[in-house]
Coordinates of C-alpha atoms in Angstrom, one line a residue:
A1 CA 0.0 -0.1 0.0
F2 CA 1.7 3.3 -1.3
Q3 CA 2.2 5.6 1.7
M4 CA 3.3 9.3 1.7
F5 CA 6.2 11.1 3.3
R6 CA 7.5 14.6 3.8
Q7 CA 11.2 14.5 4.1
G8 CA 12.3 16.5 7.1
G9 CA 15.4 19.4 6.7
D10 CA 18.4 19.7 8.0
G11 CA 19.1 16.0 8.6
Q12 CA 15.8 15.4 10.2
P13 CA 14.1 11.9 9.8
A14 CA 11.0 11.8 7.2
V15 CA 7.3 12.3 8.5
Q16 CA 4.6 10.1 7.7
L17 CA 1.7 12.0 6.2
S18 CA -0.8 9.1 5.5
D19 CA -3.0 6.4 7.3
S20 CA -1.1 3.2 6.7
N21 CA -4.7 1.4 6.5
F22 CA -5.2 2.8 3.4
R23 CA -3.6 2.7 -0.3
H24 CA -2.7 6.3 -1.3
S25 CA -1.9 8.1 -4.4
R26 CA -0.6 11.6 -4.8
G27 CA -2.2 13.9 -7.1
A28 CA -1.2 17.6 -8.2
W29 CA -0.3 20.5 -5.8
R30 CA -2.9 23.5 -5.2
R31 CA -1.1 26.4 -5.2
I32 CA -2.5 28.9 -2.5
N33 CA -1.2 32.5 -2.3
D34 CA -1.0 32.9 1.5
K35 CA 0.4 29.3 2.2
P36 CA 4.3 28.8 1.6
T37 CA 3.5 25.2 0.5
G38 CA -0.1 25.0 -1.0
E39 CA -1.8 21.9 -0.6
L40 CA -1.5 18.6 -1.9
L41 CA -4.4 16.4 -3.4
F42 CA -4.2 12.5 -3.0
S43 CA -6.7 9.6 -3.0
S44 CA -7.1 6.8 -0.6
V45 CA -8.8 3.2 -0.7
P46 CA -9.0 1.0 2.2
L47 CA -7.3 -2.3 2.2
D48 CA -9.2 -5.5 3.1
R49 CA -7.5 -6.1 6.4
N50 CA -9.4 -3.2 7.8
L51 CA -12.9 -4.3 6.1
T52 CA -15.6 -6.7 6.9
G53 CA -16.9 -9.0 4.0
E54 CA -20.0 -6.7 3.6
Q55 CA -17.8 -3.7 3.2
R56 CA -15.6 -5.2 0.5
K57 CA -18.4 -5.0 -1.9
T58 CA -18.7 -1.3 -1.9
I59 CA -15.4 0.1 -1.9
A60 CA -14.9 4.1 -2.4
T61 CA -12.1 6.4 -3.2
T62 CA -11.7 9.4 -1.0
Y63 CA -10.1 12.5 -2.0
R64 CA -8.2 15.0 0.3
L65 CA -6.5 18.2 0.2
M66 CA -3.5 18.4 2.7
D67 CA -1.2 21.1 3.9
P68 CA 2.0 18.8 4.2
L69 CA 3.2 21.0 7.5
Q70 CA -0.3 20.1 9.1
P71 CA -1.1 16.5 7.7
D72 CA -3.8 16.0 10.7
K73 CA -5.9 18.8 9.1
A74 CA -6.4 17.3 5.6
R75 CA -9.9 17.7 4.9
V76 CA -12.2 15.2 2.6
I77 CA -13.2 17.0 -0.6
A78 CA -15.2 14.0 -2.1
E79 CA -16.0 10.6 -1.7
L80 CA -16.3 8.7 -5.2
P81 CA -17.9 5.3 -5.9
G82 CA -15.4 2.8 -6.9
T83 CA -11.8 2.4 -7.1
G84 CA -11.1 3.1 -10.8
W85 CA -10.3 6.9 -10.1
F86 CA -7.0 8.6 -10.9
G87 CA -5.4 11.7 -11.8
G88 CA -6.0 15.2 -10.4
S89 CA -4.7 18.2 -12.2
F90 CA -5.9 21.5 -11.4
N91 CA -7.3 24.3 -13.6
S92 CA -5.4 27.8 -13.2
A93 CA -7.9 28.9 -10.7
G94 CA -7.2 26.1 -8.4
N95 CA -11.1 25.2 -8.0
L96 CA -11.5 22.3 -10.4
I97 CA -9.5 19.2 -10.9
L98 CA -9.5 16.7 -13.5
L99 CA -10.1 13.0 -13.1
T100 CA -10.3 9.8 -15.1
R101 CA -12.4 7.1 -14.0
Y102 CA -11.1 3.7 -15.4
L103 CA -13.7 1.2 -16.2
S104 CA -11.9 -1.2 -18.3
A105 CA -9.0 -1.3 -20.6
N106 CA -11.3 -0.3 -23.5
Q107 CA -13.4 2.2 -21.4
S108 CA -12.9 5.1 -19.4
E109 CA -14.5 8.4 -18.4
V110 CA -13.2 12.0 -17.9
W111 CA -14.8 14.1 -14.8
T112 CA -14.3 17.3 -13.3
L113 CA -14.7 18.0 -9.4
N114 CA -15.2 21.3 -7.6
V115 CA -12.9 21.2 -4.7
D116 CA -14.7 23.8 -2.8
T117 CA -18.3 22.5 -3.1
G118 CA -17.7 18.9 -3.9
K119 CA -19.7 18.8 -7.2
R120 CA -18.8 16.4 -9.8
E121 CA -19.5 16.3 -13.5
R122 CA -18.7 14.1 -16.5
V123 CA -17.4 15.6 -19.1
L124 CA -16.7 12.7 -21.3
P125 CA -18.2 10.8 -23.1
Q126 CA -21.3 12.8 -23.5
D127 CA -23.4 10.0 -24.3
D128 CA -23.7 6.9 -22.4
K129 CA -23.8 5.0 -25.7
I130 CA -20.1 6.0 -26.4
K131 CA -18.0 3.3 -25.4
A132 CA -14.4 4.5 -25.5
T133 CA -11.4 5.3 -23.6
H134 CA -11.2 9.1 -22.2
F135 CA -8.2 9.8 -20.0
G136 CA -8.1 13.5 -18.7
G137 CA -4.8 15.0 -19.3
R138 CA -4.7 18.8 -17.9
F139 CA -6.6 22.0 -18.3
S140 CA -5.5 24.4 -21.1
R141 CA -3.4 27.2 -19.7
D142 CA -6.6 29.5 -20.1
G143 CA -9.0 27.1 -18.5
K144 CA -11.3 27.5 -21.1
G145 CA -10.5 23.5 -22.2
I146 CA -9.2 20.3 -21.6
F147 CA -6.7 18.0 -23.4
V148 CA -7.6 14.4 -23.3
A149 CA -6.5 11.3 -25.0
S150 CA -9.4 9.2 -26.4
D151 CA -9.8 6.4 -29.0
R152 CA -13.7 7.3 -29.5
D153 CA -12.8 8.0 -33.3
G154 CA -10.5 5.0 -34.2
E155 CA -8.3 2.2 -33.2
F156 CA -5.8 4.4 -31.6
R157 CA -5.9 7.0 -28.6
E158 CA -5.7 10.6 -30.1
L159 CA -4.6 13.9 -28.6
M160 CA -7.9 15.9 -28.5
Y161 CA -8.9 19.1 -27.1
Y162 CA -12.7 19.5 -25.7
D163 CA -13.8 23.0 -25.1
L164 CA -15.7 23.5 -21.8
T165 CA -18.2 26.0 -23.3
T166 CA -19.2 24.9 -26.8
K167 CA -18.7 21.1 -26.0
V168 CA -16.8 20.5 -29.1
L169 CA -14.3 17.8 -29.0
K170 CA -11.4 18.3 -31.7
S171 CA -8.5 16.0 -32.5
L172 CA -4.8 17.1 -33.0
T173 CA -3.4 13.6 -34.1
R174 CA -6.4 12.5 -36.4
G175 CA -5.2 9.9 -38.8
L176 CA -2.1 8.8 -37.0
P177 CA -2.1 5.0 -36.2
Y178 CA -0.3 5.4 -32.9
D179 CA -1.3 5.9 -29.4
V180 CA -1.0 9.1 -27.6
E181 CA 1.1 8.0 -24.4
G182 CA 1.2 11.7 -22.6
A183 CA 1.2 15.4 -23.4
S184 CA 2.3 19.0 -21.7
E185 CA 1.7 22.6 -22.7
D186 CA 4.2 25.1 -22.3
D187 CA 3.9 28.6 -20.9
E188 CA 2.2 31.2 -23.2
D189 CA 4.9 33.8 -24.7
D190 CA 4.7 37.5 -23.3
D191 CA 1.8 38.7 -25.4
G192 CA -0.2 35.2 -24.9
S193 CA -0.4 34.6 -28.7
S194 CA 1.7 31.1 -28.8
R195 CA 1.4 28.0 -27.0
V196 CA 2.9 24.4 -27.9
M197 CA 1.5 21.3 -26.9
Y198 CA 4.1 18.6 -26.8
T199 CA 2.8 14.8 -27.0
R200 CA 4.5 11.5 -27.0
L201 CA 3.4 8.8 -29.6
N202 CA 3.9 5.3 -29.1
V203 CA 5.2 4.3 -32.7
K204 CA 5.6 0.6 -32.8
G205 CA 7.2 0.6 -29.2
K206 CA 8.9 3.6 -29.4
D207 CA 7.8 7.0 -28.1
E208 CA 8.5 9.7 -30.3
L209 CA 7.8 13.5 -29.7
R210 CA 5.4 15.7 -31.7
A211 CA 4.3 19.1 -31.2
Y212 CA 1.3 21.1 -32.0
D213 CA -0.2 24.8 -31.5
S214 CA -2.7 24.6 -29.0
V215 CA -4.6 27.5 -30.5
T216 CA -4.5 26.5 -34.1
F217 CA -4.0 22.6 -33.6
K218 CA -1.4 22.6 -36.4
E219 CA 1.8 20.4 -36.2
V220 CA 4.8 22.4 -35.2
P221 CA 8.3 21.2 -36.4
I222 CA 10.8 19.9 -34.0
K223 CA 14.6 19.8 -34.4
G224 CA 17.2 18.0 -32.8
V225 CA 15.5 15.5 -30.7
P226 CA 18.3 12.9 -29.5
D227 CA 18.5 9.2 -30.2
G228 CA 16.2 7.0 -28.3
S229 CA 12.5 6.8 -26.7
V230 CA 11.1 10.0 -25.1
G231 CA 10.2 9.0 -21.9
G232 CA 8.9 12.5 -20.5
V233 CA 8.9 16.1 -21.7
G234 CA 8.8 19.3 -19.6
T235 CA 8.7 22.8 -20.1
R236 CA 9.8 25.9 -18.3
R237 CA 8.4 29.6 -18.0
G238 CA 10.3 32.0 -20.2
S239 CA 12.5 29.7 -22.0
P240 CA 12.1 28.3 -25.5
E241 CA 13.9 25.1 -24.2
I242 CA 12.1 22.0 -23.3
V243 CA 13.5 19.0 -21.1
L244 CA 13.5 15.7 -22.3
N245 CA 13.9 12.4 -20.6
M246 CA 15.4 9.7 -23.3
V247 CA 15.7 6.3 -22.9
S248 CA 17.6 3.9 -25.0
A249 CA 19.5 0.7 -25.4
R250 CA 22.3 2.3 -23.9
S251 CA 20.8 4.5 -21.0
P252 CA 17.8 3.7 -18.7
G253 CA 17.3 7.4 -18.7
D254 CA 19.1 10.7 -19.3
V255 CA 18.0 14.4 -19.1
F256 CA 18.8 16.5 -22.2
A257 CA 17.6 20.2 -22.7
L258 CA 16.6 20.9 -26.2
N259 CA 15.8 24.1 -28.3
P260 CA 13.3 22.6 -30.6
V261 CA 13.3 25.6 -33.0
T262 CA 17.3 25.4 -33.3
G263 CA 17.7 21.8 -32.6
S264 CA 20.6 22.8 -30.0
A265 CA 20.6 20.1 -27.5
V266 CA 22.7 19.7 -24.2
Q267 CA 22.9 16.4 -22.1
W268 CA 22.5 17.4 -18.4
T269 CA 23.0 13.8 -17.1
K270 CA 25.0 10.5 -17.6
A271 CA 23.4 7.5 -16.2
A272 CA 25.9 5.6 -13.9
S273 CA 26.9 2.5 -14.8
P274 CA 29.6 0.2 -13.8
M275 CA 30.4 -0.7 -17.3
E276 CA 30.7 0.4 -20.9
T277 CA 27.0 0.6 -22.3
G278 CA 27.8 2.4 -25.7
H279 CA 27.7 -1.1 -27.6
F280 CA 24.4 -2.3 -26.4
K281 CA 22.3 -2.6 -29.3
S282 CA 18.4 -1.6 -29.7
Q283 CA 16.0 -4.3 -30.1
D284 CA 14.8 -5.5 -33.4
I285 CA 10.9 -5.9 -34.3
I286 CA 9.9 -9.2 -35.2
T287 CA 6.4 -10.7 -36.4
W288 CA 4.8 -14.0 -36.6
K289 CA 1.6 -15.5 -37.7
S290 CA -0.7 -17.0 -34.8
F291 CA -3.2 -19.9 -35.1
D292 CA -5.9 -17.7 -36.7
G293 CA -3.6 -16.1 -39.0
R294 CA -3.2 -12.6 -37.2
E295 CA 0.1 -11.3 -37.2
I296 CA 1.8 -10.8 -33.8
S297 CA 5.2 -8.9 -33.1
G298 CA 7.4 -8.7 -30.7
L299 CA 11.2 -7.2 -29.7
I300 CA 14.1 -9.3 -30.3
N301 CA 17.9 -8.9 -28.5
R302 CA 19.9 -11.6 -30.5
A303 CA 22.9 -12.9 -29.0
P304 CA 26.1 -11.2 -30.5
V305 CA 27.8 -12.8 -33.5
R306 CA 30.8 -14.0 -31.5
F307 CA 28.8 -16.8 -29.9
A308 CA 28.9 -19.7 -32.4
G309 CA 25.8 -22.0 -33.1
K310 CA 22.2 -22.0 -32.5
R311 CA 21.7 -19.7 -29.7
P312 CA 19.5 -20.5 -26.5
V313 CA 16.4 -18.5 -26.1
V314 CA 14.5 -16.5 -23.1
I315 CA 10.8 -15.6 -24.0
N316 CA 10.0 -12.6 -21.5
I317 CA 6.5 -11.8 -21.5
H318 CA 5.1 -8.6 -19.8
G319 CA 2.2 -8.1 -17.4
G320 CA -1.0 -6.4 -17.6
P321 CA -2.2 -7.9 -19.4
E322 CA -2.6 -4.7 -21.5
A323 CA 0.9 -3.7 -20.8
Q324 CA 3.7 -3.5 -24.0
A325 CA 7.1 -4.5 -24.2
K326 CA 8.8 -1.4 -25.6
I327 CA 12.1 -0.4 -27.0
G328 CA 14.4 1.0 -24.5
F329 CA 17.0 -0.2 -22.1
S330 CA 17.4 -3.9 -21.3
G331 CA 18.9 -3.9 -17.8
R332 CA 19.8 -7.1 -16.4
W333 CA 18.8 -8.9 -19.9
N334 CA 22.1 -7.3 -21.6
Y335 CA 24.0 -9.5 -19.1
F336 CA 22.3 -12.7 -20.8
V337 CA 22.6 -11.3 -24.0
D338 CA 25.9 -10.2 -24.2
E339 CA 27.8 -12.1 -21.7
M340 CA 25.9 -15.6 -22.0
G341 CA 25.1 -15.3 -25.6
I342 CA 21.3 -16.0 -25.1
T343 CA 18.7 -14.3 -27.6
V344 CA 15.9 -12.6 -25.8
I345 CA 12.4 -12.1 -27.2
Q346 CA 9.7 -9.7 -25.6
P347 CA 6.6 -11.0 -27.2
N348 CA 3.5 -8.4 -27.6
V349 CA 0.6 -11.1 -27.5
R350 CA -3.1 -10.2 -28.1
G351 CA -4.1 -8.2 -25.4
S352 CA -1.3 -5.8 -25.5
S353 CA -1.5 -2.0 -25.9
G354 CA -0.3 0.1 -28.6
F355 CA -1.8 -1.9 -31.2
G356 CA -5.4 -0.6 -31.2
K357 CA -8.3 -1.2 -29.3
T358 CA -9.7 -4.1 -31.1
F359 CA -6.4 -6.2 -30.6
L360 CA -6.5 -4.8 -26.8
E361 CA -9.5 -7.0 -26.3
L362 CA -8.9 -10.1 -28.0
D363 CA -7.6 -12.1 -24.8
N364 CA -10.9 -11.1 -22.7
G365 CA -13.0 -13.4 -20.8
F366 CA -13.6 -16.8 -22.9
K367 CA -10.6 -15.8 -25.3
R368 CA -8.0 -15.8 -22.7
E369 CA -5.9 -18.7 -24.0
D370 CA -5.8 -17.3 -27.3
S371 CA -2.8 -15.1 -25.9
V372 CA -1.2 -18.4 -24.8
K373 CA -1.6 -19.7 -28.5
D374 CA 0.5 -16.8 -29.6
I375 CA 3.2 -18.2 -27.6
G376 CA 2.8 -21.4 -29.3
A377 CA 3.0 -19.8 -32.5
L378 CA 6.2 -17.9 -31.5
L379 CA 7.9 -21.5 -30.6
D380 CA 7.0 -22.4 -34.2
W381 CA 8.8 -19.3 -35.4
I382 CA 11.9 -19.9 -33.5
A383 CA 12.0 -23.4 -34.5
T384 CA 12.4 -21.6 -38.3
Q385 CA 15.2 -19.7 -37.5
P386 CA 18.9 -21.0 -38.1
D387 CA 20.6 -18.9 -35.3
L388 CA 18.2 -20.0 -32.5
D389 CA 17.9 -23.3 -30.6
A390 CA 14.3 -24.4 -30.3
S391 CA 15.3 -27.3 -27.7
R392 CA 16.3 -24.5 -25.3
V393 CA 13.8 -22.3 -24.9
L394 CA 13.0 -20.6 -21.3
V395 CA 9.7 -18.8 -20.5
V396 CA 9.7 -15.9 -17.9
G397 CA 7.1 -13.8 -16.8
G398 CA 5.9 -11.4 -13.9
S399 CA 2.2 -10.8 -12.7
Y400 CA 0.2 -11.6 -15.8
G401 CA 3.2 -12.7 -17.4
G402 CA 3.6 -15.3 -14.5
Y403 CA 0.2 -16.8 -15.5
M404 CA 1.3 -16.9 -19.1
S405 CA 4.8 -18.6 -18.1
L406 CA 2.9 -21.2 -16.3
A407 CA 0.1 -21.5 -19.1
V408 CA 3.0 -22.1 -21.5
S409 CA 4.3 -25.0 -19.2
T410 CA 1.0 -26.8 -19.2
N411 CA 0.0 -26.4 -22.8
Y412 CA 3.6 -26.6 -24.4
A413 CA 5.7 -28.5 -21.7
D414 CA 7.4 -30.8 -24.6
R415 CA 8.5 -27.8 -26.6
I416 CA 10.3 -25.4 -23.5
A417 CA 13.2 -26.2 -21.1
G418 CA 12.0 -24.7 -18.3
A419 CA 10.0 -21.7 -16.7
I420 CA 9.9 -18.8 -14.4
D421 CA 6.8 -17.5 -12.9
V422 CA 7.4 -14.2 -10.8
V423 CA 4.1 -13.4 -8.7
G424 CA 1.9 -15.0 -11.2
I425 CA -1.5 -15.9 -11.2
S426 CA -2.0 -19.7 -10.9
H427 CA -5.6 -20.0 -10.6
F428 CA -7.7 -17.1 -11.8
V429 CA -11.0 -18.2 -9.3
T430 CA -8.7 -18.0 -6.3
F431 CA -6.8 -15.1 -7.5
L432 CA -10.0 -12.9 -7.9
E433 CA -11.3 -14.2 -4.7
T434 CA -8.3 -13.1 -2.7
T435 CA -7.2 -10.1 -4.4
E436 CA -7.2 -6.4 -2.9
S437 CA -11.0 -5.4 -3.1
Y438 CA -9.8 -2.1 -4.5
R439 CA -9.0 -3.9 -7.7
R440 CA -11.5 -6.7 -7.9
D441 CA -14.1 -5.1 -9.7
L442 CA -11.6 -4.0 -12.5
R443 CA -10.1 -7.3 -12.9
R444 CA -13.3 -9.1 -13.6
V445 CA -13.8 -6.9 -16.4
E446 CA -10.8 -8.3 -17.9
Y447 CA -10.7 -11.6 -16.8
G448 CA -14.0 -12.5 -16.4
D449 CA -16.5 -12.9 -13.5
E450 CA -15.8 -15.8 -11.3
R451 CA -19.7 -15.4 -9.9
D452 CA -21.1 -16.4 -12.9
P453 CA -21.2 -20.3 -13.0
K454 CA -20.2 -20.7 -16.9
M455 CA -17.4 -18.3 -16.5
R456 CA -16.0 -19.9 -13.2
E457 CA -16.1 -23.1 -14.9
F458 CA -14.2 -21.8 -17.7
L459 CA -11.4 -20.0 -15.6
N460 CA -11.0 -23.0 -13.5
S461 CA -10.5 -25.3 -16.8
I462 CA -7.7 -23.0 -18.0
S463 CA -5.8 -22.2 -15.0
P464 CA -2.4 -23.7 -14.4
L465 CA -3.3 -25.0 -11.1
T466 CA -5.9 -27.3 -12.5
N467 CA -3.5 -28.6 -15.4
A468 CA -0.3 -28.5 -13.1
G469 CA -0.1 -32.3 -13.9
K470 CA 1.2 -31.3 -17.2
I471 CA 4.2 -29.4 -15.9
K472 CA 7.2 -31.7 -16.5
K473 CA 10.0 -29.0 -17.2
P474 CA 12.1 -27.2 -14.3
L475 CA 10.1 -24.6 -12.7
L476 CA 11.1 -21.3 -10.5
V477 CA 8.4 -19.4 -8.9
V478 CA 9.2 -16.2 -6.9
Q479 CA 6.8 -14.2 -4.7
G480 CA 6.5 -11.3 -2.0
K481 CA 4.5 -12.4 0.9
N482 CA 3.2 -9.0 1.4
D483 CA 1.7 -8.9 -2.3
P484 CA -1.8 -7.2 -2.2
R485 CA -2.2 -7.7 -5.9
V486 CA -1.6 -11.2 -6.5
P487 CA -1.5 -13.2 -3.0
Y488 CA 1.2 -15.3 -1.9
T489 CA -1.1 -18.2 -2.1
E490 CA -1.0 -18.2 -5.8
A491 CA 2.5 -19.2 -5.6
E492 CA 2.2 -21.9 -2.7
Q493 CA -0.5 -23.8 -4.3
I494 CA 1.3 -24.1 -7.8
V495 CA 4.4 -25.2 -6.0
A496 CA 2.9 -27.9 -4.0
K497 CA 0.9 -29.0 -7.1
A498 CA 3.7 -29.2 -9.2
R499 CA 5.9 -30.9 -6.6
T500 CA 3.7 -33.8 -6.7
N501 CA 4.6 -34.6 -10.3
G502 CA 8.3 -34.9 -9.3
S503 CA 9.3 -32.0 -11.2
M504 CA 12.2 -29.8 -10.4
V505 CA 10.5 -26.9 -8.6
W506 CA 12.5 -24.1 -6.7
Y507 CA 10.5 -21.8 -4.5
L508 CA 11.9 -18.2 -3.7
R509 CA 9.6 -16.3 -1.2
A510 CA 10.5 -12.7 0.0
E511 CA 9.0 -12.2 3.2
N512 CA 8.7 -8.4 3.3
E513 CA 8.2 -7.9 -0.3
G514 CA 5.0 -7.0 -2.5
H515 CA 4.3 -7.0 -6.3
G516 CA 7.8 -7.1 -7.6

């Protein structure tokens, strides 16, 4: 459960600002002229350990404003139904905040909340018939509208501007087959005539920078963006420069100052590393056809050519399931590739984000194992590659990726050398019944509602625990004892069941760790 602290000055210890009986998320700062610190917006949801069974059925999200110098005087500004609320950027007047209500990976809403009166209003969608994602970004500098990301007009999330007076929604990135990942508006010119909205587009797993005039909505050219994926962009008042966080195969993150008009860039930081990273190569994109003819893609880090013969393979499956393997720094996997000569593949199976909203929901409910079949098709592809050894393939995954790793172990046991399951789901029914209540309903939308008899029967039939008798290859299970998302019992039960097969099973449980 996330908690908030205030760092003490002059070497004083940190001061805890939040109640440990809740999970907290930090919002934005509200500036107040007569207060040196302003007020901090944050949200809280209760944890199951403090609730009765009946209370767990109606979880709410509480929003508060707090002066961090007087945390005991934090005041409640809203009690919102459910737990999918996040965000909280203020308008320039400081009386409205912008919130997103997440219903599922394919449906969300944008709301405004008046912090003085507690009145809330759904802004988008205007019509209940519209089923799409709407993510609230921020108010425009003049307060007349809001910038949002939405896929209501197509397959991909577009950067849009919503005029709060005319109720007109206009897209800045219409026609681009890429998801908007985030945006930030710079400060206006002295005469108030020009503002630029900077946004990141997910271009095949690489975040690229785009800029638009936030008055005319026309694209503005940018020069000199350093090589890599743009992890974040910031602006500063009175300067034409922008600040970029750049991620690449050679750096987990460095900060650059860029003049987007002249293209002049200055690197401010150099990520510390005990080794030379300049030779690390970026991932390549690969594609293969799955069981239904659909094209699936992934990223590959091939072993250097100095390693002779066919190379062993690690398939590293992301979690979510609506996450995405993206181009960037490979971290620890560089050791496996560069020092051990292992090729690493990161698949984006159906259900991954970044490939359109239709692709995103192809693994929902009764279609769950279609994503596992995508890995089966990847195993077929590996067998066709002259530089890869299909007899030495290890499958790794965390969280939902842990389920995928276990599912591959039960569905394709004869085609892998082993598997690693990190904080993974071993049985969907027991998982849905024991995960924290603040996220249970959101997971039911993705996996299916275990209270429905037909869905419960299906979830039981595909769960790795049910099919653990098919696990024949070595298995390593890793789990945090304090995991609120995937309880440690998911690990304990698959370890116990798999060991009855006589399989080689290692189990690492970290007593004071959570989900990761």
